[in-house]
Every structure is written in structure tokens, then in C-alpha cells.
Coordinates of C-alpha atoms in Angstrom, one line a residue:
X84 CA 169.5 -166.4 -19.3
X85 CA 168.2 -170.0 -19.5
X86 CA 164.7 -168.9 -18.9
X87 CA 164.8 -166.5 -21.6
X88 CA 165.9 -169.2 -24.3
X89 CA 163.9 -171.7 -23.0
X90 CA 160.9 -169.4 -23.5
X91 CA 162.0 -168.4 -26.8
X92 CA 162.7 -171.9 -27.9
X93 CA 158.9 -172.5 -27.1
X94 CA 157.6 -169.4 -28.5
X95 CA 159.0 -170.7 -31.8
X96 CA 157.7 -174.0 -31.9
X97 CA 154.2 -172.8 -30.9
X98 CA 155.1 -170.0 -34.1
X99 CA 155.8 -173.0 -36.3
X100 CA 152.7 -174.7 -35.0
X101 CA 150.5 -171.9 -36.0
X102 CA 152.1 -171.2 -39.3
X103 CA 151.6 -175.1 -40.3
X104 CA 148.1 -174.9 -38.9
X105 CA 148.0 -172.6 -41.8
X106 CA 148.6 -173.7 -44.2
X107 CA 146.8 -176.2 -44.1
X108 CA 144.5 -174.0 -45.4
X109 CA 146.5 -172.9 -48.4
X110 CA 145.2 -174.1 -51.7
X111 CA 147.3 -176.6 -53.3
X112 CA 147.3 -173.9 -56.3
X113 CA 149.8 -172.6 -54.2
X114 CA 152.6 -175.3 -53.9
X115 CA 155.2 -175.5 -56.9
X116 CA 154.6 -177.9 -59.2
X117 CA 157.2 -180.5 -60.1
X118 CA 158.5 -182.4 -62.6
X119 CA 158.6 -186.5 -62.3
X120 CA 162.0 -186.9 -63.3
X121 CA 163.0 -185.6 -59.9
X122 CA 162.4 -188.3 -57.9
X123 CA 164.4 -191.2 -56.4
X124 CA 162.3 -193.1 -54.6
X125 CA 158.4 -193.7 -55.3
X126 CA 156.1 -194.2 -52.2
X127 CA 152.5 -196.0 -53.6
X128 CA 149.8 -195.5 -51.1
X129 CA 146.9 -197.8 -51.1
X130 CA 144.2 -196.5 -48.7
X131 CA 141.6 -199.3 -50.0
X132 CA 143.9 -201.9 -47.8
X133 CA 143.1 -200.7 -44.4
X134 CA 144.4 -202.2 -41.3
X135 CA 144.0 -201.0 -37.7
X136 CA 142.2 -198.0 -35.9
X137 CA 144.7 -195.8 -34.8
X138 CA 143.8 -194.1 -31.9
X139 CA 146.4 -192.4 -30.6
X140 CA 149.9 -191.3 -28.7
X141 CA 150.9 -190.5 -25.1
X142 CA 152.7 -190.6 -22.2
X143 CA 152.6 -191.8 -18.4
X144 CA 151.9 -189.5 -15.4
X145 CA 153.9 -191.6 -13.1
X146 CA 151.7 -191.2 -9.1
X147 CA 155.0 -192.3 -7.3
X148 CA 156.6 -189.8 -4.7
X149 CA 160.3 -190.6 -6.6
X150 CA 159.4 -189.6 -10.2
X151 CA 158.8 -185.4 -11.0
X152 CA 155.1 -184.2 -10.6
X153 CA 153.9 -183.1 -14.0
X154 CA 152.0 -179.7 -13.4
X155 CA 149.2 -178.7 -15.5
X156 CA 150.8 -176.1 -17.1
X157 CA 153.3 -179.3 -18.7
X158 CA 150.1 -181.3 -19.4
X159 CA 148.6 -178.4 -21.6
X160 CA 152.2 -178.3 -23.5
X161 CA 151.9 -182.1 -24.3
X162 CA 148.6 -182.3 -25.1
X163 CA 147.4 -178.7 -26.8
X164 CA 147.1 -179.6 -30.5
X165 CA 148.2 -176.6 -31.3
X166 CA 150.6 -174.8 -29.1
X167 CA 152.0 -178.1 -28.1
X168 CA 153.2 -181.3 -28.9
X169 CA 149.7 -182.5 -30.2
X170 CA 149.3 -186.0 -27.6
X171 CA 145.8 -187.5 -26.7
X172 CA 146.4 -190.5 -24.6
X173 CA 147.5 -190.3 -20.8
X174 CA 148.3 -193.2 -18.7
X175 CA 147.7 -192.6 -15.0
X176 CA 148.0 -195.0 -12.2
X177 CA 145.6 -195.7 -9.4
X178 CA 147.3 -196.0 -5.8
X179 CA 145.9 -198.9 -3.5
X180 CA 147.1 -197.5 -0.1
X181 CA 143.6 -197.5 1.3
X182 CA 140.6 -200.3 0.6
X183 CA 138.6 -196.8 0.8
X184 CA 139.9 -195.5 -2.5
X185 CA 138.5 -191.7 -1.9
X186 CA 140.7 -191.8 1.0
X187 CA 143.4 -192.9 -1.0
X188 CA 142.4 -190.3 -3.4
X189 CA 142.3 -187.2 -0.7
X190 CA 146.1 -188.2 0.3
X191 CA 147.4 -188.2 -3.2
X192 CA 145.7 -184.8 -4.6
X193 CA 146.5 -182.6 -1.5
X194 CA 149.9 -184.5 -1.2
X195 CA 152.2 -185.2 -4.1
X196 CA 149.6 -185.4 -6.8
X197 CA 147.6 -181.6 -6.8
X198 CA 147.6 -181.7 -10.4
X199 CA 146.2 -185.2 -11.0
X200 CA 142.1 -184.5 -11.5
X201 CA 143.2 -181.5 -13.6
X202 CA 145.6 -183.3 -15.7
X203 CA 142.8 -185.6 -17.0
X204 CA 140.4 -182.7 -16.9
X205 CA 142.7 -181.2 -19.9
X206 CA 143.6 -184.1 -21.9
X207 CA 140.0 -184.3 -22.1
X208 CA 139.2 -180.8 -23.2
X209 CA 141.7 -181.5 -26.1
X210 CA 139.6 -184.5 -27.3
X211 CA 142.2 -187.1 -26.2
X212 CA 141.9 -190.6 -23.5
X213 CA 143.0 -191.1 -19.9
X214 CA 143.6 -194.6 -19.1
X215 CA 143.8 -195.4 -15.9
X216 CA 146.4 -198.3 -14.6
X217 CA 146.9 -200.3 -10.5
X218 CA 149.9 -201.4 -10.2
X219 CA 148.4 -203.7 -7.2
X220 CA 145.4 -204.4 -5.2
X221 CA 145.3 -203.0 -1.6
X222 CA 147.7 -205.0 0.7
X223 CA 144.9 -206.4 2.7
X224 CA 143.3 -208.4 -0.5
X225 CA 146.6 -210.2 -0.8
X226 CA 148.2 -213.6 -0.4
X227 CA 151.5 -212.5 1.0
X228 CA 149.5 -211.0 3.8
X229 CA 152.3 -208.6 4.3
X230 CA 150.3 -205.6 4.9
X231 CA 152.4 -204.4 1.8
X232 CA 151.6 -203.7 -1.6
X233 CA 155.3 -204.5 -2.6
X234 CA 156.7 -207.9 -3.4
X235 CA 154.1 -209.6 -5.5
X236 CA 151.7 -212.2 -4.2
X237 CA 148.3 -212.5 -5.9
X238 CA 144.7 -211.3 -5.7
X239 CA 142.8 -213.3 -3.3
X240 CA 139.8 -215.0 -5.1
X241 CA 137.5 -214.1 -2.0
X242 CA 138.6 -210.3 -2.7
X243 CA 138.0 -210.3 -6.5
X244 CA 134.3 -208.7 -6.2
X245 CA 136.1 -206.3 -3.4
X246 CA 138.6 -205.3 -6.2
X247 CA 136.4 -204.6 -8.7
X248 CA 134.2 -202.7 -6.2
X249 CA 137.5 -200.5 -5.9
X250 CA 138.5 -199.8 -9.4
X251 CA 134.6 -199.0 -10.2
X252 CA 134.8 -196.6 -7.0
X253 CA 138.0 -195.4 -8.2
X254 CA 136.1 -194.5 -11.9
X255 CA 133.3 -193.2 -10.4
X256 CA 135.4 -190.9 -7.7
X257 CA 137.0 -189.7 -11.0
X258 CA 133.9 -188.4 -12.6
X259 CA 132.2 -187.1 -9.9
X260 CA 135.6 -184.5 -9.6
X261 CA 135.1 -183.8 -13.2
X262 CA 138.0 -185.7 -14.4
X263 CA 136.0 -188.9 -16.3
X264 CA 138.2 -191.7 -17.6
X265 CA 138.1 -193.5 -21.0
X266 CA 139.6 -196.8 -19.6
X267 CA 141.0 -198.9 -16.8
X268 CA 142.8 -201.7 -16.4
X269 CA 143.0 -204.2 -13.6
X270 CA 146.6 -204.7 -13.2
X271 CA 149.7 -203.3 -14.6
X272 CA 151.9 -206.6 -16.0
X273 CA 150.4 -209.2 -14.4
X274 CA 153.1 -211.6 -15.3
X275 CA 156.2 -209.2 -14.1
X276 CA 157.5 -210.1 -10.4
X277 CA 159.2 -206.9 -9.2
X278 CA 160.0 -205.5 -5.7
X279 CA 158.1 -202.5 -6.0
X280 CA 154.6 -202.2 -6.0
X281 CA 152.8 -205.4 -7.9
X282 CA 150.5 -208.5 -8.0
X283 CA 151.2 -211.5 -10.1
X284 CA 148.2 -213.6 -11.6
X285 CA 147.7 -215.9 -14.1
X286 CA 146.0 -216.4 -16.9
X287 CA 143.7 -218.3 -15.2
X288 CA 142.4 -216.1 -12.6
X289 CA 142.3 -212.7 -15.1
X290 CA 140.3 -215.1 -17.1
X291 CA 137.9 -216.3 -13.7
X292 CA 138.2 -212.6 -12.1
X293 CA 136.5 -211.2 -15.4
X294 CA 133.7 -214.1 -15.3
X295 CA 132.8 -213.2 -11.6
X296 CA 132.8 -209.5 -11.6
X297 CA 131.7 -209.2 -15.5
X298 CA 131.8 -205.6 -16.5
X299 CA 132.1 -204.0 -13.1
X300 CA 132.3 -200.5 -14.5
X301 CA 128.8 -200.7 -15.9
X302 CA 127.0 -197.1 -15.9
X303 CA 129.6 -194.9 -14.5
X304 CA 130.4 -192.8 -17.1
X305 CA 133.8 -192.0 -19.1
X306 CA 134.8 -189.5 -21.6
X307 CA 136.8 -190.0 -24.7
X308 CA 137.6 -188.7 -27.7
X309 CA 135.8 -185.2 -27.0
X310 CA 132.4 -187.2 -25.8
X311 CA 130.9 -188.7 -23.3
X312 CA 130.4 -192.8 -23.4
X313 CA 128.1 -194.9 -21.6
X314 CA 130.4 -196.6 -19.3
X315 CA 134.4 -196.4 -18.4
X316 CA 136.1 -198.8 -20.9
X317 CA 137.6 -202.1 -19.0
X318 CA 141.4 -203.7 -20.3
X319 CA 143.2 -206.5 -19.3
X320 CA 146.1 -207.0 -16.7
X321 CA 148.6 -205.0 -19.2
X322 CA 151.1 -207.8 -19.9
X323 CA 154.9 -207.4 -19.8
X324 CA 156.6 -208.9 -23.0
X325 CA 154.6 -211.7 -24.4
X326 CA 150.9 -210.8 -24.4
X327 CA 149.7 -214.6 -24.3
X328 CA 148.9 -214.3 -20.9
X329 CA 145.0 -212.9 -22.0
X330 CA 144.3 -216.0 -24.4
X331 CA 142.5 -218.0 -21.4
X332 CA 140.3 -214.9 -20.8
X333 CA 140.0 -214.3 -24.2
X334 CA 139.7 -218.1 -25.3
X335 CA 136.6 -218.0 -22.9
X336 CA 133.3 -215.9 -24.8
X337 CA 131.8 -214.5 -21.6
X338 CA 135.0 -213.2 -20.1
X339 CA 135.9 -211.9 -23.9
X340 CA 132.8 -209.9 -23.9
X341 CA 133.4 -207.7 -21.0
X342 CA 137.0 -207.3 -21.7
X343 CA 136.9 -203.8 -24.3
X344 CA 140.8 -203.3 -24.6
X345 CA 143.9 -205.5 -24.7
X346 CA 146.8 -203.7 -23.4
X347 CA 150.7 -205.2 -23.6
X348 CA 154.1 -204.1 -23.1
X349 CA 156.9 -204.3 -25.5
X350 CA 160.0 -204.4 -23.5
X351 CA 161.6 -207.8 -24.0
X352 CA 159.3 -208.9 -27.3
X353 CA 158.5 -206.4 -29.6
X354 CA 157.6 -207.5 -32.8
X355 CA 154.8 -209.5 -31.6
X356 CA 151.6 -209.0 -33.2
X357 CA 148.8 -210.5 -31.0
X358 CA 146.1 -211.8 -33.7
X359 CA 144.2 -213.7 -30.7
X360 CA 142.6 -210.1 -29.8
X361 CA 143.1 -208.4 -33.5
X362 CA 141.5 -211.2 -35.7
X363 CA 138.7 -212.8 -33.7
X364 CA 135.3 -212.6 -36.9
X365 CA 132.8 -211.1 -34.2
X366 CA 134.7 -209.9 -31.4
X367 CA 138.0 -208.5 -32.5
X368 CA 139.6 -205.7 -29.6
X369 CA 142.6 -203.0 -30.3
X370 CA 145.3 -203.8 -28.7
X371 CA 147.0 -200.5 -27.4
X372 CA 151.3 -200.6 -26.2
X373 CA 150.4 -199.0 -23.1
X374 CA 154.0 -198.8 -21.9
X375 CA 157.6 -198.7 -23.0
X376 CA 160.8 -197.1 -21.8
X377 CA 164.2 -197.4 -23.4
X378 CA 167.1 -195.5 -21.2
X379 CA 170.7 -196.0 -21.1
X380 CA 170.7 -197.8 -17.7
X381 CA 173.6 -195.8 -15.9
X382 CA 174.5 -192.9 -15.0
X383 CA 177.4 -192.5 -17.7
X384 CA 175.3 -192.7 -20.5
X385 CA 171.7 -190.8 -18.9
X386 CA 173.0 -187.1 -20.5
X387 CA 172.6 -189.2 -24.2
X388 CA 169.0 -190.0 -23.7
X389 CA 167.7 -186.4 -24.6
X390 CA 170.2 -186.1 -27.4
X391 CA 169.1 -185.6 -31.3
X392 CA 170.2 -188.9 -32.1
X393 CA 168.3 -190.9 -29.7
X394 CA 165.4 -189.8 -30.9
X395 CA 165.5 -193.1 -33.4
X396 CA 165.1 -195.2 -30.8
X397 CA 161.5 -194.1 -29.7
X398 CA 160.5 -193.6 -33.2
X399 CA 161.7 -197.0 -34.1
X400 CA 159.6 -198.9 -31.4
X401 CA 156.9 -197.0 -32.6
X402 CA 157.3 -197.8 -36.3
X403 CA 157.4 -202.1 -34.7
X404 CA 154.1 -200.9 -32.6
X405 CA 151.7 -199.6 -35.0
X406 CA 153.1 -200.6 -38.3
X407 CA 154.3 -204.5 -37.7
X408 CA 152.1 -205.1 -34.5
X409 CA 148.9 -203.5 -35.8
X410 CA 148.7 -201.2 -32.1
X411 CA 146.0 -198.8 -31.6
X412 CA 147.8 -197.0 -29.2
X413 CA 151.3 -196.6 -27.9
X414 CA 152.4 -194.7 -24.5
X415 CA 156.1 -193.9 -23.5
X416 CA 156.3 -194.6 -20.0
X417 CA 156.7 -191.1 -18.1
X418 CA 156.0 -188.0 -20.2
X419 CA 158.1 -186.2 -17.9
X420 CA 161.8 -187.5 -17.5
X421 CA 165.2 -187.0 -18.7
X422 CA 165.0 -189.7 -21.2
X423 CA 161.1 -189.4 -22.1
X424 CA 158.8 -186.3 -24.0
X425 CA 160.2 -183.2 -21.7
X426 CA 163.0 -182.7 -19.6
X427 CA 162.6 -183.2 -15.6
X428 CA 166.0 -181.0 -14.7
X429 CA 168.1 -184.0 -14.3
X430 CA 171.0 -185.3 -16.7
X431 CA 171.4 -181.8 -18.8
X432 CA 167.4 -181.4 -19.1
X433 CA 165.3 -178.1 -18.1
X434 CA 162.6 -178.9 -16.2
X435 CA 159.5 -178.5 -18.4
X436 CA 161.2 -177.9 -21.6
X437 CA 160.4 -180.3 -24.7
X438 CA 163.2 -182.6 -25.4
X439 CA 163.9 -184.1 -29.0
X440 CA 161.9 -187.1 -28.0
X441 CA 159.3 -184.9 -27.8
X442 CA 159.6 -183.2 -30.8
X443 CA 159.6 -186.7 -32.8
X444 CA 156.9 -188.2 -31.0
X445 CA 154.3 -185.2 -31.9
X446 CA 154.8 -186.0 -35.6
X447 CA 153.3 -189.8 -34.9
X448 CA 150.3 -187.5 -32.3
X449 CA 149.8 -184.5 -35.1
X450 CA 149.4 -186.6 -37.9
X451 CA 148.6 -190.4 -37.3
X452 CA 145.8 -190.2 -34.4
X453 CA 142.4 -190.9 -35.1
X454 CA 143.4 -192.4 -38.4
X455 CA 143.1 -196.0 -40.1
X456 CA 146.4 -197.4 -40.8
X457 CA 146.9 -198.0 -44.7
X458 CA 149.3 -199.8 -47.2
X459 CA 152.0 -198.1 -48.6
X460 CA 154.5 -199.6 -50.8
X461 CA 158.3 -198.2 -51.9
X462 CA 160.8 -198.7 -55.2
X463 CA 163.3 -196.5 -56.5
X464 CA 167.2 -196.1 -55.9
X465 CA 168.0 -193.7 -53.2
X466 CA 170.4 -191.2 -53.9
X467 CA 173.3 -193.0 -52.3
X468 CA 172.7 -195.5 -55.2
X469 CA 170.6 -198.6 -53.3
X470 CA 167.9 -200.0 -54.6
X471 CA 164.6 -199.9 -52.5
X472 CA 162.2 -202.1 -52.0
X473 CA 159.3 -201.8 -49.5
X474 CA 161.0 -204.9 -47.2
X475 CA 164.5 -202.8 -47.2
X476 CA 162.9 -199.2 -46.6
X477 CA 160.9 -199.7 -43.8
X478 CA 162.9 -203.2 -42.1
X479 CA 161.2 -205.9 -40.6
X480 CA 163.0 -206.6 -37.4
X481 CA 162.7 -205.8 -33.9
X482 CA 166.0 -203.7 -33.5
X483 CA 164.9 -200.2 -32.3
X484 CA 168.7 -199.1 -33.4
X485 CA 168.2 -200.0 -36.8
X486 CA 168.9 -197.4 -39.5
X487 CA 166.3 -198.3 -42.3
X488 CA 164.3 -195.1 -43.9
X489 CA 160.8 -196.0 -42.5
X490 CA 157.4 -194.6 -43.8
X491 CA 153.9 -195.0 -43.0
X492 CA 150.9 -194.0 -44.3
X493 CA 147.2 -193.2 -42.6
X494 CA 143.4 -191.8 -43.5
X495 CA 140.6 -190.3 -41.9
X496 CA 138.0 -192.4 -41.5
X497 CA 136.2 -190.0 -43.8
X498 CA 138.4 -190.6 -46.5
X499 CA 139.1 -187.2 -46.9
X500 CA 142.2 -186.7 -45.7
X501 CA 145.9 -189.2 -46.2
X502 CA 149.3 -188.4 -43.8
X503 CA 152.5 -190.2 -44.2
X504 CA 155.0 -189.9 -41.3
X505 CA 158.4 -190.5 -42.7
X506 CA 161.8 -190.6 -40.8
X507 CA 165.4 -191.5 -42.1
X508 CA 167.1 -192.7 -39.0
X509 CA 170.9 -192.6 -38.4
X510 CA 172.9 -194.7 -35.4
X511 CA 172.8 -192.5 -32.1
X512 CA 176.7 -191.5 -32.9
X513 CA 174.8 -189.8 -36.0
X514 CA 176.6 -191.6 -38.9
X515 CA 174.9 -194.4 -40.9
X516 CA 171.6 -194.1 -42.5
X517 CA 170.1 -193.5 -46.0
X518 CA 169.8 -190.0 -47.9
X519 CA 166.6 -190.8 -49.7
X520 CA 167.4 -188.2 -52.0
X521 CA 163.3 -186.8 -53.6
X522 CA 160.6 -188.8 -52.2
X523 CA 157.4 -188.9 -55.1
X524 CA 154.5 -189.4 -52.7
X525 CA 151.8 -191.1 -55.3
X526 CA 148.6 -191.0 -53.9
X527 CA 145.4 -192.9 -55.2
X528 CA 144.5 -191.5 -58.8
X529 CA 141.1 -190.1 -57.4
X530 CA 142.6 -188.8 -54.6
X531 CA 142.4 -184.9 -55.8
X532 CA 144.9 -182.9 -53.5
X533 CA 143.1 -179.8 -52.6
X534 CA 145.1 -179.0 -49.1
X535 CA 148.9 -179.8 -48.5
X536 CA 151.1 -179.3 -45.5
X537 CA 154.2 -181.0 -44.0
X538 CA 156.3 -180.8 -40.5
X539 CA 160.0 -181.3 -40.6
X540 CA 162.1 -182.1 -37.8
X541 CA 166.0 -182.6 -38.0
X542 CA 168.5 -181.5 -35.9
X543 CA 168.5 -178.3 -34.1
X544 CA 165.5 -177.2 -36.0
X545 CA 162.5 -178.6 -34.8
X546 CA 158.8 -178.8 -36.0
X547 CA 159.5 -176.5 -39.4
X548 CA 156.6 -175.8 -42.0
X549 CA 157.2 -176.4 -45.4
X550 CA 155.9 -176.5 -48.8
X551 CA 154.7 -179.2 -50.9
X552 CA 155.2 -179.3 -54.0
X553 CA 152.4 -180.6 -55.9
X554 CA 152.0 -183.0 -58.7
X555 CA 150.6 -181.9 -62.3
X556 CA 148.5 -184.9 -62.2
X557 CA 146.9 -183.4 -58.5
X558 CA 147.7 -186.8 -56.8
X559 CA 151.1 -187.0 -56.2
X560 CA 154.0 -184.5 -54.3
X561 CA 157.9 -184.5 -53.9
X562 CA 159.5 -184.2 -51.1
X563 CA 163.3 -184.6 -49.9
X564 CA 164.2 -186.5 -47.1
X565 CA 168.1 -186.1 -46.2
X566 CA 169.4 -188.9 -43.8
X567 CA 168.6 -187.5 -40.1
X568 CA 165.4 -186.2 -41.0
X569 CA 161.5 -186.5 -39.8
X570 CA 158.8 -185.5 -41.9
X571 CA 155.1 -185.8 -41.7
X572 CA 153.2 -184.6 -44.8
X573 CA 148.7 -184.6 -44.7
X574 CA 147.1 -184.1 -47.7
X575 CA 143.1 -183.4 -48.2
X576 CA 141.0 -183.7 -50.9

């Protein structure tokens, strides 16, 4: 009997999917009309203030024997755009058991890992971007000369062209099994000591290892973004916390200029915006979040973390990421898990089926990827009576608990089209929050709304089509937005 719902529950969404994906194509003739005096709030968007390249939303494959294989079958639910939940960047991890990284490769895809060429393979038929991220050199390369990739030590500076050798063989191996990257990294958090698998370095030596290996993925080709590029992307050592570890190799203009992608980690400092990489007048970089995780820590509170009202939490830390950090990108760390995108059969979770988490997170990957960021701006008095300002509707701290009605607003870089994802959080007991009351979207006066379509998520009913009603002056809409709810609206011109 659990089967059978859990198919159903999926044969619905994918039915909701469809029916939004048409009407899309439904003339805005079509939506009611509405009258101005409806609305409390008033959300201005300004899409001649642009701000960063949004590229996209995803999740981590995790390569360890401890953590749930994710099958392809799960891959195509995350990343269809259409039967599923819409993602297009995966994070994947590069093993260092063997200085001989096709036999390193051969032991993980007929071992644990059968899935892991195909898994890329389909993220890239849906357009999206596989990162790839070593969580340590091979053991041999080391300075703890343990014959262990665990407990830290560094890079040896005699091994750094050996290194790069690797991860360029590791690229290569990649597209030669049809699976080509978009980027990779040379260390996961380079300034995180840990027990597990890892390798410290400072800023010094990411900044020297660039400068003597330059851009050592030069001519083996990556994919991304449904093409072929010349060459697989290169990103720093992914920080943990503070990304000021990459200023010395981005202080320096010849290790800057092999260095395509800054990644960083939000865990212990999120609201940090990191205009070293973002604001540089000829050489600017996105900077993508490449990995968060936010649990309950014990086993007491693990059956919460797929619950409806923990789904603020993720959508929170994304708001921080790509509205106050100016991200590119942001990746929840394991796709798969009780706590993550869908469930791993552990802590009340189906294995395989989308979690809430899930649900909310494909509202940011449906409707903000591939987009420019843009200004929007909020007055009004909700209909619980406060007065709203843009500061007090969408916060400005770094508390992913916070219950502050948040909006943000995004267009094609053709112009032609403008989404706003909007969510009214609660506290995870589900009390708190604002009822907005009727949201008046107000779009640029030439902005002529042809198309409309939104996605609503609250709980128990997930990824809902609904109409928009349109404004006589064909540049604005109402919509309502209860406290507890998600909705993502696109409109197209």
C-alpha cells in the first residue's frame, strides 16, 4: 500500500507539472482581471537594476560507501524539468584512492557507484552542470605520509603538477565515458581540518599551486548548459565559512586568470558577500554556494527534518545565498537524505520519494535558473495590519529560522520573460509568520504580459497550478499569499 501512494503522490506532481507547463501557454486574455483596490502589499520590480547571473540549483551525489546511492532513475526525478523537480547543477566528488585515477574510477562504477557516469550523462541531457569536487589528493602526495587520505596534512609542493595531472585525467576519464563535466575544483574546504577524508592548504599555496600548474584542464572538453565548451571550467579550493582564503590567489593576476569559478560554503558565515571575486572591473568570477546542510543533529529531532515546516530553513539560506550574497549557484549537500531533496528510507522517509524540501527547492530550479537577479522593492500593510517596507519583508540577517515574507524577482537575459519566487515562512512548530493578504505584482510599464503562470506550494498540497489574475493596465497581477505558503509566478511578454 505505500507503493501505491507513493506512486500516486508522484503521478500528481508530474500531472501538476504538465498542467503548469500549460499554461504557460494560455494567453493572458485568459486570466481574470482585477481591480487595484484589492491589494495589500505592492511589489515594484525593477529589471533595469540587474545584479548577478543566476545559474542555477542542485544537489550533492555523495561517492562515500556510508551515504544512499542515488540511482538514475532518482537523478531523472531531480533533474527532468518537467516530470520532476526541475534542478540543473550536480555536485559530485572525485575519489583519490589510486594516483591512477581510471583505476580509482573502475572500483567506484562497478562497486558502490554504478550509476555515477550516467548520473552526469542525464543532468546533461536536461541542459544543467556537473561540478566535480576532491575531498583530498591521493595519500601518497601528502605531508602526513600516512598512507591515508584521512586526517588532513597538505599537498606536497613537489606533487602539485602530479595533482593537477590527476584531476585533468579525472576530466578527461569523464568525457571519454560520455559523461563531460562543466567544472572542477581542487579541493573541497581547504581551510576545514576534519577526520575524514581532507587536505588543509593555505592561501598561499592555492594561490602558488594555480601559478605552477596554470589552467591544467586546458582542451579537454566539458559540457554545460545543453553545449559543449572548449575546456572543463577550474574553481578554487571550495572554502568552509569565510571565503577569504582565495584573496592571495585572487590578489595575484596570473593565478586570477586561470581560476573561472569561486566556490564557498555557508555553514558558520552566511551573510557574507565576497566582492573580492564579484566586483573586480575586468576580471569579475560568480561565486557559486557549492555546499550547505542544515539537520537537527540527533537522533531525536532527525524525523522533523522532512517535515512541512522545515522547509523554511533551506528556503531561507537560499534567499541569504542568492539574494544578500549575490551567488550564482547554490547546492544542498546530498540530494538524497532524510533531511535533503528526497527521502533515503531513514527517519520516516521513502526511499526515492520527494520530500517537502524538495518540493520548495524546485520553485528556486523552475523559475530562477538561468536568470539575472533583479531589484524588487515592497510597501503596503499586510493583512494582519503591519506596515511593509522592502528591509522588513524580505529581512536582512543571517537567521535561516527567521519568519519575514521574502520575495525575489529574476529575467531572462532576453528580457522577455520576469519570475518572482515568493514564500511567507512560519517557525518550524508552524505558528508565526505574516499573512500577506493580496500581493499586486507591478511590473515595468512596458512590460506587456502576454503569458502568465504560477506554482503554489503549502502544506499537503504541493506544486499546484494556478491562475493569474491580470492587471487592466497589462503590467501588473494579484496574487494571495496566506502565511505558510510558496509561490513562484513567470510572466512573458
Amino acid at each position: 500500500m505505500i507503493l501505491i501512494n507513493n506512486h500516486i503522490k508522484k503521478l500528481i506532481f508530474f500531472c501538476a507539472v504538465a498542467i503548469a507547463a500549460a499554461v504557460i501557454l494560455t494567453t493572458c486574455t485568459s486570466n481574470r482581471q482585477w481591480d487595484d483596490t484589492e491589494a495589500n502589499v505592492t511589489v515594484t520590480i525593477d529589471t533595469k537594476t540587474r545584479f548577478q547571473y543566476v545559474r542555477g540549483f542542485g544537489g550533492m551525489d555523495v561517492g562515500w560507501g556510508n551515504f544512499p546511492r542515488t540511482t538514475a532513475q532518482e537523478t531523472e526525478l531531480l533533474f527532468n524539468p518537467n516530470t520532476g523537480l526541475g534542478l540543473n547543477i550536480l555536485r559530485i566528488m572525485i575519489m583519490p584512492w589510486n594516483t591512477d585515477i581510471n583505476i580509482t574510477m573502475n572500483t567506484l562504477t562497478t562497486g558502490a557507484r554504478p550509476d555515477y557516469y550516467e548520473n552526469v550523462k542525464i543532468v546533461n541531457r536536461h541542459g544543467g552542470y556537473v561540478l566535480a569536487s576532491p575531498w583530498t589528493p591521493p595519500a601518497i602526495w601528502k605531508s602526513n605520509n600516512l598512507n591515508t587520505t584521512q586526517n588532513n596534512g597538505r599537498l606536497l609542493k613537489e606533487h602539485y603538477q602530479d595533482y593537477a595531472n590527476y584531476l585533468r585525467a579525472f576530466a578527461l576519464n569523464m568525457y571519454q565515458n560520455g559523461a563531460p563535466i562543466y567544472a572542477v575544483s581542487i579541493q573541497n574546504e581547504p581551510n576545514y581540518e576534519v577526520d575524514y577524508d581532507g587536505c588543509l592548504w593555505s592561501p598561499q599555496e592555492m594561490r602558488d599551486f594555480f601559478l605552477q600548474v596554470g589552467r591544467f584542464t586546458e582542451g579537454v572538453r566539458g559540457f554545460g548548459g545543453g553545449r559543449q565548451i572548449p575546456s572543463v571550467l577550474t574553481m578554487n579550493g571550495e572554502s568552509a565559512n569565510h571565503p577569504n582564503i582565495n584573496d592571495a590567489a585572487l590578489d595575484n593576476p596570473q593565478s586570477r586568470a586561470v581560476i573561472d569559478l569561486i566556490g564557498r560554503h555557508t555553514y558558520g558565515n552566511r551573510l557574507n558577500r565576497y566582492a573580492k571575486a564579484l566586483e573586480h572591473p575586468t576580471a569579475p568570477r560568480e561565486v557559486w554556494m557549492t555546499e550547505n546542510n542544515m539537520n537537527s543533529g540527533n537522533a531525536a529531532g532527525y524525523p522533523n527534518d522532512s517535515t512541512w515546516n522545515y522547509v523554511w530553513k533551506i528556503l531561507n539560506d537560499i534567499d541569504l545565498s542568492i539574494r544578500l550574497n549575490d551567488e550564482s549557484a547554490y547546492i544542498w549537500w546530498a540530494a538524497k537524505r532524510f533531511y535533503s531533496l528526497i527521502g533515503d528510507g531513514q527517519w520516516g522517509t521513502t526511499e526515492g520519494e520527494i520530500l517537502p524540501r524538495g518540493y520548495a527547492v524546485s520553485h528556486y530550479a523552475k523559475f530562477a535558473k538561468e536568470t539575472f537577479r533583479v531589484a524588487l522593492f515592497a510597501d503596503g500593510q499586510t493583512k494582519d495590519g503591519a506596515n511593509v517596507t522592502s528591509r522588513n519583508f524580505n529581512g536582512m540577517s543571517d537567521n535561516v529560522d527567521g519568519v519575514a515574507a521574502r520575495a525575489t524577482a529574476f529575467v531572462s537575459p532576453n528580457g522577455r520573460t520576469i519570475t518572482v519566487v515568493m514564500f511567507t515562512p512560519t517557525t518550524t512548530d508552524g505558528t508565526g509568520g505574516t499573512d500577506l493578504g493580496n500581493v499586486r505584482i507591478q511590473l515595468p510599464d512596458s512590460f506587456n504580459i502576454r503569458n502568465a503562470s504560477a506554482i503554489r506550494t503549502s502544506e499537503g498540497s504541493f506544486a499546484q497550478p494556478e491562475e493569474i489574475q491580470i492587471g487592466a493596465d497589462r503590467s501588473s497581477a494579484v496574487v494571495s499569499m496566506p502565511r505558510g505558503h510558496i509561490l513562484s509566478v513567470r510572466f512573458t511578454r
